[in-house]
Amino acid sequence: MKNLFTLLVVNLLISQGLFAQQYVDLLHIQHSHSIGKVDAVSFDQTNFTESSVDLLLPIKLDSTKTIITGAIGERTYFNDRTGNSVMIYGLMLKAGMNIKHSQNLSGSYILLPRIASDKLQFNSNTFQLGGLILMKRKYSEVFSFKFGVYSNSEFFSPFIVPVLGFYFQKARWEMNVSMPINADINYTIKKNLLAVGFRYDGISRSYFRYNTANRYLEKANNELALYARVNIKEWNFKIMAGHSLWRKFGEFDSNDRADLALPSFKIGSRSPIYESALDELLIKLSLTYRLAI
């Protein structure tokens, strides 16, 4: 049964050129906890935790097309400078297609509807619509280049993120970069068992708040971390230690929106009801079901 499942996924993925790397992550579970510190204003100890589950399921149509489906669920808990505890949730669906345009060029076209709020309710207040177009050009067996754009109808404004990156794997080194969203550089110490690496993640998201009428919460976060990864057959366990950079939470009136947001700045001014900066040391644990192809 295991061999049949492996052959099925390999047939779905490798024939499509869905991924430049020699594996695919079908399930990824992650939990992050920041090491709290005493706030200089309120004298309360800060607290920040995040948990997420990412599921991917590709469905083959023919030799050049594969449907991409899946979902991402996430939960964030923190206490702000006023001492209030805040819990926010996000649920994103993946629905799209990967098309192999030629021997060395493929494209992923994915619709990303999302609900984001302090309550898991689906309505016009919590709904966002996003999408991703990502092109991949293979230049050799060890290197490929990728470029595209991600966009989403965030509550703070339309959000557009140009994406540039590459994938490189040779000998013990692997580099998987998609800036400004994430980057992963790792070195294999013992094949199929142990690797160490460096990872960057950058996000900016927004959530509707039922607990404060007609407001939304914006979360901006960048994280740098070193990690060790242990492989046990198809399962990978990773422990990371690092620090957040420019992590901010801001609450705004629902009508207080910018005209346009890009990764490094926004066009149009806003006036936050409050803002909290929560840069802290962090620990992350993750478990991944990774299938070699």
Short mmCIF file of N, CA and C in Angstrom, two decimals, residues 124-213:
data_model
loop_
_atom_site.label_atom_id
_atom_site.label_comp_id
_atom_site.label_asym_id
_atom_site.label_seq_id
_atom_site.Cartn_x
_atom_site.Cartn_y
_atom_site.Cartn_z
N SER A 124 -19.04 38.23 4.81
CA SER A 124 -18.35 39.28 4.05
C SER A 124 -17.35 40.05 4.90
N ASN A 125 -17.53 40.06 6.22
CA ASN A 125 -16.60 40.78 7.09
C ASN A 125 -15.26 40.07 7.21
N THR A 126 -15.27 38.75 7.15
CA THR A 126 -14.05 37.97 7.39
C THR A 126 -13.39 37.45 6.12
N PHE A 127 -14.03 37.63 4.97
CA PHE A 127 -13.56 36.99 3.73
C PHE A 127 -12.52 37.84 3.02
N GLN A 128 -11.48 37.16 2.54
CA GLN A 128 -10.46 37.77 1.69
C GLN A 128 -10.25 36.86 0.48
N LEU A 129 -9.84 37.47 -0.62
CA LEU A 129 -9.58 36.69 -1.84
C LEU A 129 -8.18 37.00 -2.34
N GLY A 130 -7.36 35.95 -2.43
CA GLY A 130 -6.00 36.12 -2.89
C GLY A 130 -5.68 35.18 -4.03
N GLY A 131 -4.47 35.32 -4.54
CA GLY A 131 -4.04 34.47 -5.63
C GLY A 131 -2.53 34.50 -5.79
N LEU A 132 -2.01 33.47 -6.44
CA LEU A 132 -0.57 33.35 -6.68
C LEU A 132 -0.33 32.86 -8.09
N ILE A 133 0.55 33.55 -8.80
CA ILE A 133 1.08 33.08 -10.08
C ILE A 133 2.58 32.91 -9.90
N LEU A 134 3.08 31.70 -10.11
CA LEU A 134 4.50 31.44 -9.92
C LEU A 134 5.02 30.62 -11.09
N MET A 135 5.98 31.20 -11.81
CA MET A 135 6.61 30.54 -12.94
C MET A 135 7.96 29.97 -12.52
N LYS A 136 8.29 28.80 -13.06
CA LYS A 136 9.56 28.13 -12.74
C LYS A 136 10.28 27.75 -14.02
N ARG A 137 11.53 28.19 -14.12
CA ARG A 137 12.36 27.91 -15.30
C ARG A 137 13.56 27.09 -14.87
N LYS A 138 13.65 25.88 -15.38
CA LYS A 138 14.74 24.98 -15.04
C LYS A 138 15.91 25.20 -15.99
N TYR A 139 17.09 25.49 -15.42
CA TYR A 139 18.28 25.73 -16.23
C TYR A 139 19.24 24.54 -16.23
N SER A 140 19.21 23.75 -15.17
CA SER A 140 20.07 22.58 -15.10
C SER A 140 19.47 21.61 -14.09
N GLU A 141 20.12 20.51 -13.88
CA GLU A 141 19.63 19.53 -12.91
C GLU A 141 19.75 20.03 -11.48
N VAL A 142 20.55 21.09 -11.26
CA VAL A 142 20.77 21.56 -9.89
C VAL A 142 20.23 22.96 -9.65
N PHE A 143 19.80 23.66 -10.70
CA PHE A 143 19.39 25.06 -10.51
C PHE A 143 18.14 25.38 -11.33
N SER A 144 17.21 26.09 -10.69
CA SER A 144 16.03 26.62 -11.38
C SER A 144 15.71 28.00 -10.82
N PHE A 145 15.10 28.83 -11.66
CA PHE A 145 14.75 30.20 -11.31
C PHE A 145 13.23 30.31 -11.25
N LYS A 146 12.72 31.09 -10.31
CA LYS A 146 11.27 31.26 -10.20
C LYS A 146 10.91 32.72 -10.01
N PHE A 147 9.77 33.10 -10.57
CA PHE A 147 9.30 34.48 -10.45
C PHE A 147 7.79 34.49 -10.55
N GLY A 148 7.17 35.50 -9.95
CA GLY A 148 5.72 35.57 -9.99
C GLY A 148 5.19 36.70 -9.14
N VAL A 149 3.92 36.61 -8.77
CA VAL A 149 3.29 37.64 -7.96
C VAL A 149 2.22 37.00 -7.07
N TYR A 150 2.16 37.48 -5.84
CA TYR A 150 1.10 37.10 -4.90
C TYR A 150 0.28 38.34 -4.59
N SER A 151 -1.02 38.19 -4.50
CA SER A 151 -1.88 39.32 -4.13
C SER A 151 -3.00 38.84 -3.23
N ASN A 152 -3.53 39.76 -2.42
CA ASN A 152 -4.64 39.42 -1.53
C ASN A 152 -5.41 40.69 -1.18
N SER A 153 -6.70 40.53 -0.98
CA SER A 153 -7.56 41.66 -0.60
C SER A 153 -7.55 41.81 0.91
N GLU A 154 -6.39 42.24 1.45
CA GLU A 154 -6.27 42.44 2.89
C GLU A 154 -7.22 43.54 3.36
N PHE A 155 -7.52 43.52 4.65
CA PHE A 155 -8.41 44.54 5.19
C PHE A 155 -7.76 45.91 5.22
N PHE A 156 -6.40 45.95 5.22
CA PHE A 156 -5.73 47.25 5.24
C PHE A 156 -5.60 47.87 3.86
N SER A 157 -5.69 47.07 2.78
CA SER A 157 -5.61 47.58 1.40
C SER A 157 -5.40 46.38 0.48
N PRO A 158 -5.52 46.57 -0.83
CA PRO A 158 -5.02 45.54 -1.75
C PRO A 158 -3.52 45.35 -1.52
N PHE A 159 -3.08 44.10 -1.46
CA PHE A 159 -1.70 43.78 -1.13
C PHE A 159 -1.09 43.02 -2.29
N ILE A 160 0.01 43.54 -2.84
CA ILE A 160 0.66 42.94 -4.00
C ILE A 160 2.13 42.67 -3.66
N VAL A 161 2.56 41.43 -3.89
CA VAL A 161 3.93 41.03 -3.54
C VAL A 161 4.60 40.39 -4.76
N PRO A 162 5.52 41.08 -5.43
CA PRO A 162 6.32 40.42 -6.47
C PRO A 162 7.23 39.38 -5.82
N VAL A 163 7.37 38.23 -6.46
CA VAL A 163 8.16 37.13 -5.90
C VAL A 163 9.29 36.78 -6.86
N LEU A 164 10.51 36.74 -6.34
CA LEU A 164 11.69 36.30 -7.09
C LEU A 164 12.44 35.28 -6.26
N GLY A 165 12.96 34.27 -6.92
CA GLY A 165 13.71 33.29 -6.16
C GLY A 165 14.38 32.25 -7.03
N PHE A 166 14.94 31.25 -6.38
CA PHE A 166 15.63 30.18 -7.10
C PHE A 166 15.68 28.94 -6.21
N TYR A 167 15.96 27.83 -6.85
CA TYR A 167 16.21 26.58 -6.13
C TYR A 167 17.55 26.02 -6.60
N PHE A 168 18.41 25.65 -5.63
CA PHE A 168 19.72 25.10 -5.93
C PHE A 168 19.98 23.92 -5.01
N GLN A 169 20.43 22.81 -5.58
CA GLN A 169 20.77 21.65 -4.77
C GLN A 169 21.96 20.93 -5.40
N LYS A 170 23.02 20.87 -4.63
CA LYS A 170 24.22 20.19 -5.12
C LYS A 170 24.99 19.64 -3.93
N ALA A 171 25.38 18.38 -4.04
CA ALA A 171 26.09 17.70 -2.95
C ALA A 171 25.27 17.81 -1.67
N ARG A 172 25.84 18.40 -0.63
CA ARG A 172 25.15 18.49 0.66
C ARG A 172 24.37 19.79 0.84
N TRP A 173 24.48 20.72 -0.09
CA TRP A 173 23.85 22.03 0.05
C TRP A 173 22.51 22.08 -0.67
N GLU A 174 21.54 22.76 -0.05
CA GLU A 174 20.25 23.02 -0.66
C GLU A 174 19.83 24.46 -0.34
N MET A 175 19.38 25.19 -1.36
CA MET A 175 18.89 26.56 -1.18
C MET A 175 17.55 26.70 -1.88
N ASN A 176 16.54 27.10 -1.14
CA ASN A 176 15.20 27.30 -1.68
C ASN A 176 14.74 28.70 -1.27
N VAL A 177 14.75 29.63 -2.22
CA VAL A 177 14.52 31.05 -1.92
C VAL A 177 13.33 31.56 -2.71
N SER A 178 12.40 32.20 -2.02
CA SER A 178 11.25 32.87 -2.64
C SER A 178 11.04 34.20 -1.93
N MET A 179 11.83 35.18 -2.27
CA MET A 179 11.80 36.46 -1.57
C MET A 179 10.72 37.38 -2.15
N PRO A 180 10.08 38.18 -1.27
CA PRO A 180 10.38 38.41 0.16
C PRO A 180 9.59 37.53 1.11
N ILE A 181 9.08 36.38 0.65
CA ILE A 181 8.20 35.56 1.48
C ILE A 181 9.00 34.63 2.39
N ASN A 182 9.95 33.87 1.83
CA ASN A 182 10.74 32.97 2.67
C ASN A 182 12.03 32.58 1.97
N ALA A 183 12.95 32.06 2.76
CA ALA A 183 14.22 31.54 2.24
C ALA A 183 14.72 30.46 3.18
N ASP A 184 15.25 29.39 2.60
CA ASP A 184 15.75 28.26 3.39
C ASP A 184 17.07 27.79 2.79
N ILE A 185 18.12 27.80 3.60
CA ILE A 185 19.44 27.33 3.20
C ILE A 185 19.88 26.28 4.20
N ASN A 186 20.20 25.07 3.72
CA ASN A 186 20.56 24.02 4.67
C ASN A 186 21.69 23.15 4.13
N TYR A 187 22.34 22.49 5.07
CA TYR A 187 23.49 21.63 4.79
C TYR A 187 23.24 20.26 5.42
N THR A 188 23.35 19.21 4.64
CA THR A 188 23.12 17.85 5.13
C THR A 188 24.38 17.31 5.80
N ILE A 189 24.27 16.99 7.08
CA ILE A 189 25.38 16.40 7.82
C ILE A 189 25.46 14.90 7.57
N LYS A 190 24.33 14.24 7.65
CA LYS A 190 24.26 12.80 7.36
C LYS A 190 23.04 12.56 6.48
N LYS A 191 23.26 12.01 5.30
CA LYS A 191 22.19 11.82 4.33
C LYS A 191 21.04 11.02 4.91
N ASN A 192 19.83 11.51 4.64
CA ASN A 192 18.58 10.87 5.07
C ASN A 192 18.42 10.81 6.59
N LEU A 193 19.21 11.63 7.31
CA LEU A 193 19.08 11.61 8.77
C LEU A 193 19.12 13.00 9.39
N LEU A 194 20.17 13.80 9.12
CA LEU A 194 20.36 15.04 9.87
C LEU A 194 20.84 16.16 8.96
N ALA A 195 20.23 17.33 9.12
CA ALA A 195 20.64 18.54 8.40
C ALA A 195 20.52 19.73 9.33
N VAL A 196 21.32 20.77 9.05
CA VAL A 196 21.22 22.03 9.79
C VAL A 196 21.04 23.14 8.76
N GLY A 197 20.41 24.24 9.20
CA GLY A 197 20.16 25.29 8.22
C GLY A 197 19.74 26.61 8.83
N PHE A 198 19.42 27.52 7.93
CA PHE A 198 18.97 28.88 8.26
C PHE A 198 17.68 29.13 7.51
N ARG A 199 16.72 29.80 8.17
CA ARG A 199 15.43 30.07 7.54
C ARG A 199 14.97 31.49 7.84
N TYR A 200 14.38 32.11 6.80
CA TYR A 200 13.72 33.42 6.95
C TYR A 200 12.27 33.29 6.52
N ASP A 201 11.36 33.89 7.29
CA ASP A 201 9.95 33.97 6.94
C ASP A 201 9.46 35.39 7.15
N GLY A 202 8.72 35.91 6.17
CA GLY A 202 8.14 37.24 6.29
C GLY A 202 6.67 37.22 5.92
N ILE A 203 5.83 37.76 6.80
CA ILE A 203 4.39 37.75 6.53
C ILE A 203 3.79 39.10 6.90
N SER A 204 2.67 39.41 6.27
CA SER A 204 1.85 40.56 6.64
C SER A 204 0.41 40.17 6.37
N ARG A 205 -0.42 40.13 7.41
CA ARG A 205 -1.79 39.66 7.29
C ARG A 205 -2.72 40.53 8.13
N SER A 206 -4.01 40.40 7.87
CA SER A 206 -5.00 41.18 8.60
C SER A 206 -6.18 40.31 8.98
N TYR A 207 -6.86 40.71 10.07
CA TYR A 207 -7.93 39.91 10.65
C TYR A 207 -9.06 40.83 11.12
N PHE A 208 -10.29 40.46 10.80
CA PHE A 208 -11.44 41.21 11.29
C PHE A 208 -11.64 40.90 12.77
N ARG A 209 -12.03 41.94 13.54
CA ARG A 209 -12.21 41.75 14.98
C ARG A 209 -13.66 41.93 15.37
N TYR A 210 -14.28 40.84 15.81
CA TYR A 210 -15.64 40.91 16.34
C TYR A 210 -15.66 41.54 17.73
N ASN A 211 -14.58 41.31 18.49
CA ASN A 211 -14.56 41.78 19.88
C ASN A 211 -14.40 43.29 20.00
N THR A 212 -14.00 43.94 18.93
CA THR A 212 -13.95 45.40 18.89
C THR A 212 -14.65 45.82 17.60
N ALA A 213 -15.83 46.36 17.72
CA ALA A 213 -16.71 46.59 16.57
C ALA A 213 -16.05 47.45 15.50
#
